[in-house]
């Protein structure tokens, strides 16, 4: 009989920032790598160290110890330091699909730049749930195996009750994505610390291994047993090879090997049985008691999610398309783009973007976000100028001030585009600053009448938002800065821009179709598709014009929260305050292409939880055992609600804003669906996932929170509700499907988990805003898919930019990308440094779809994987739930 093999992999799980600020963890990281370099030099039996699947650790170490670079690179090349495949260990659900891919591509590239192939496994040891498309994504990255820590329950050989959907007999299993791609899944059934701190003493080692081997063998499908020698922030075990020698002496029927994932996987695959369980789709601990899914991190520090989404949209849907449109990307530009992405990825680790760290961590994140925004502003400005310089605008009159409106989303946008146009400029070289300012003001006085025209000379409706004189400056590429004063006008222009298209307009002097802002006090918005009514108590009713007898209702609800950054726990009094006070300051406006209504509402809310919660936090009482109620002291909580309905849309946009001075509470928008439905559909990572509204029989948590990207929907034949959002990534659907709740704000005072870490900033005191939309459909696939695309497009604003009169190779109006089927959701349009162009997207449906995707009216040269390698896939068909990448030359 062959010996059983015990593969011991030394590692640490390195949360870059968490219960301490980044630099405190950073200093401990330096000690860890120093120890490793010593071990590599002095212990020839020490095989290697697994660097937690993330390359950023190398960057962090060398930032403090740059003189060690050559030594570190040597040990990476030698395979002693095992790096990659990712740049950071991200949260699956709270970063975008493209953010997930960028993390892998940058991680793999860095590993190769360091001189070694990345670790050949998708590595998700501590993600807060696992995305359903991970198998397909890993296949497209070149991996056929993943290791993960959450989402599946191993049952072992003695399971008497039959397996559920999220049970596996073994710690090894097949994991299948919605498109039916499969990878080998390796569950850390006894966690990623099952081989931590191995004793050298023989008596202790005998007891240790007797217990540990039995635990591993209970779930192992082969004679190959995996033991992870490390845990969170664990220093390397300096005597691990001695401990292994002791184990080999004590257990002659086992071979204990200090090893690595590559060798372990090779051995494991040779021994795998044929009866592995197959688990399917996302793995989010659906079949547990529900308390520790960590899904409520989707609503912790909502401001982080909102900022991240906006920057992802800037990099993915503004900067990347502009790079594609402007032409060749230089190496310098590519390096700047990489810098922006890597800086954003530093905010994507699972303890960072989730909002479940100490305040210092998230303060640092906001600084990183600001850096990304600054880089993006610079690059977008340059790229927009380069793009608009290529558009033919000399068809306008000589006095005209041309500008371009660009739509990089997948739907036609019927909305006001706001554009800033410079009408006049006086250089400081021509006049004193004061005189230049007066000249600019005088120009505005003398040119009150304006008109906006399209490229055919037709007058376009517009509204003047403001006129003003202001200081500005240019920074020429090769000469000194040029200051000036200028006269500006900010216009709202009626536009109808097709998907992936631009149109060119111009401001001219003279009488035009200028519209004023018509104001009133109407509590109703209406178009041919939807009617919206605001009730005197603040409730909002929506009607599909096809059935005015059935109202969908929206109201805001506030509850107490005695949980933490990880987990919502309602206060013991079950306080539930529905916003139903008389509205005030009602205003309505007739816009160029729609209507807007605003109102305010004030409710008296408890100012915080009772003082008992302070004790429960400090005593580290588990939230499931807390009994605090809300304070009897109340104070006003005022919100402003804005509703906007465009003339051609089937959805109403909603914005809720206020100044939060209350603690320990949660604010949600609750929308009735007028349905009894067992399922909901939500956008996740490269998929529209269908989730059960009913929980498992094992579920104990009174709530069932879920993640989302751009939308959630409940629909049936004849009716459907689609709720879109901008950075509001937590929702919950009632068990019977009758209501969708969207979390707008969640305020807590501690980190949670394994100790007491106060986090006052997570109370989110101060100004806040929440943007979402409600769309109504007939429940058909056609209208559902259209509504999904609209929700995704609502996260992508129109791009506007002024240009000069000039000739150009681009027509004044052009569609650069055509997608024949709205079931294809485009996630990327990029130009590589080599000049190749990429279009990527995924199937919004679970059905095969016909599809043609043309860029610049050309068909793709190839279908490729995430690495750019050609794969055998049909160009004109989209498989169910397929992710597809087109390459153009």
Coordinates of N, CA and C in Angstrom, one line a residue, residues 571-573 609-610 627-631:
X571 N -31.7 46.0 16.4 CA -31.8 46.3 17.9 C -32.9 45.4 18.4
X572 N -32.8 45.1 19.7 CA -33.7 44.1 20.3 C -35.1 44.6 20.4
X573 N -35.3 45.9 20.3 CA -36.7 46.4 20.4 C -37.4 46.3 19.0
X609 N -27.9 53.9 19.8 CA -28.4 52.8 20.6 C -28.2 53.2 22.1
X610 N -28.9 52.5 23.0 CA -28.7 52.8 24.4 C -27.3 52.5 24.8
X627 N -28.5 42.4 23.3 CA -29.9 42.7 23.7 C -30.2 44.2 23.8
X628 N -29.3 45.0 23.2 CA -29.4 46.4 23.3 C -30.7 46.9 22.5
X629 N -31.2 48.0 22.9 CA -32.3 48.6 22.2 C -31.9 50.0 21.8
X630 N -32.7 50.8 21.1 CA -32.4 52.1 20.7 C -32.7 53.1 21.8
X631 N -31.9 54.2 21.8 CA -32.1 55.2 22.8 C -33.5 55.8 22.8

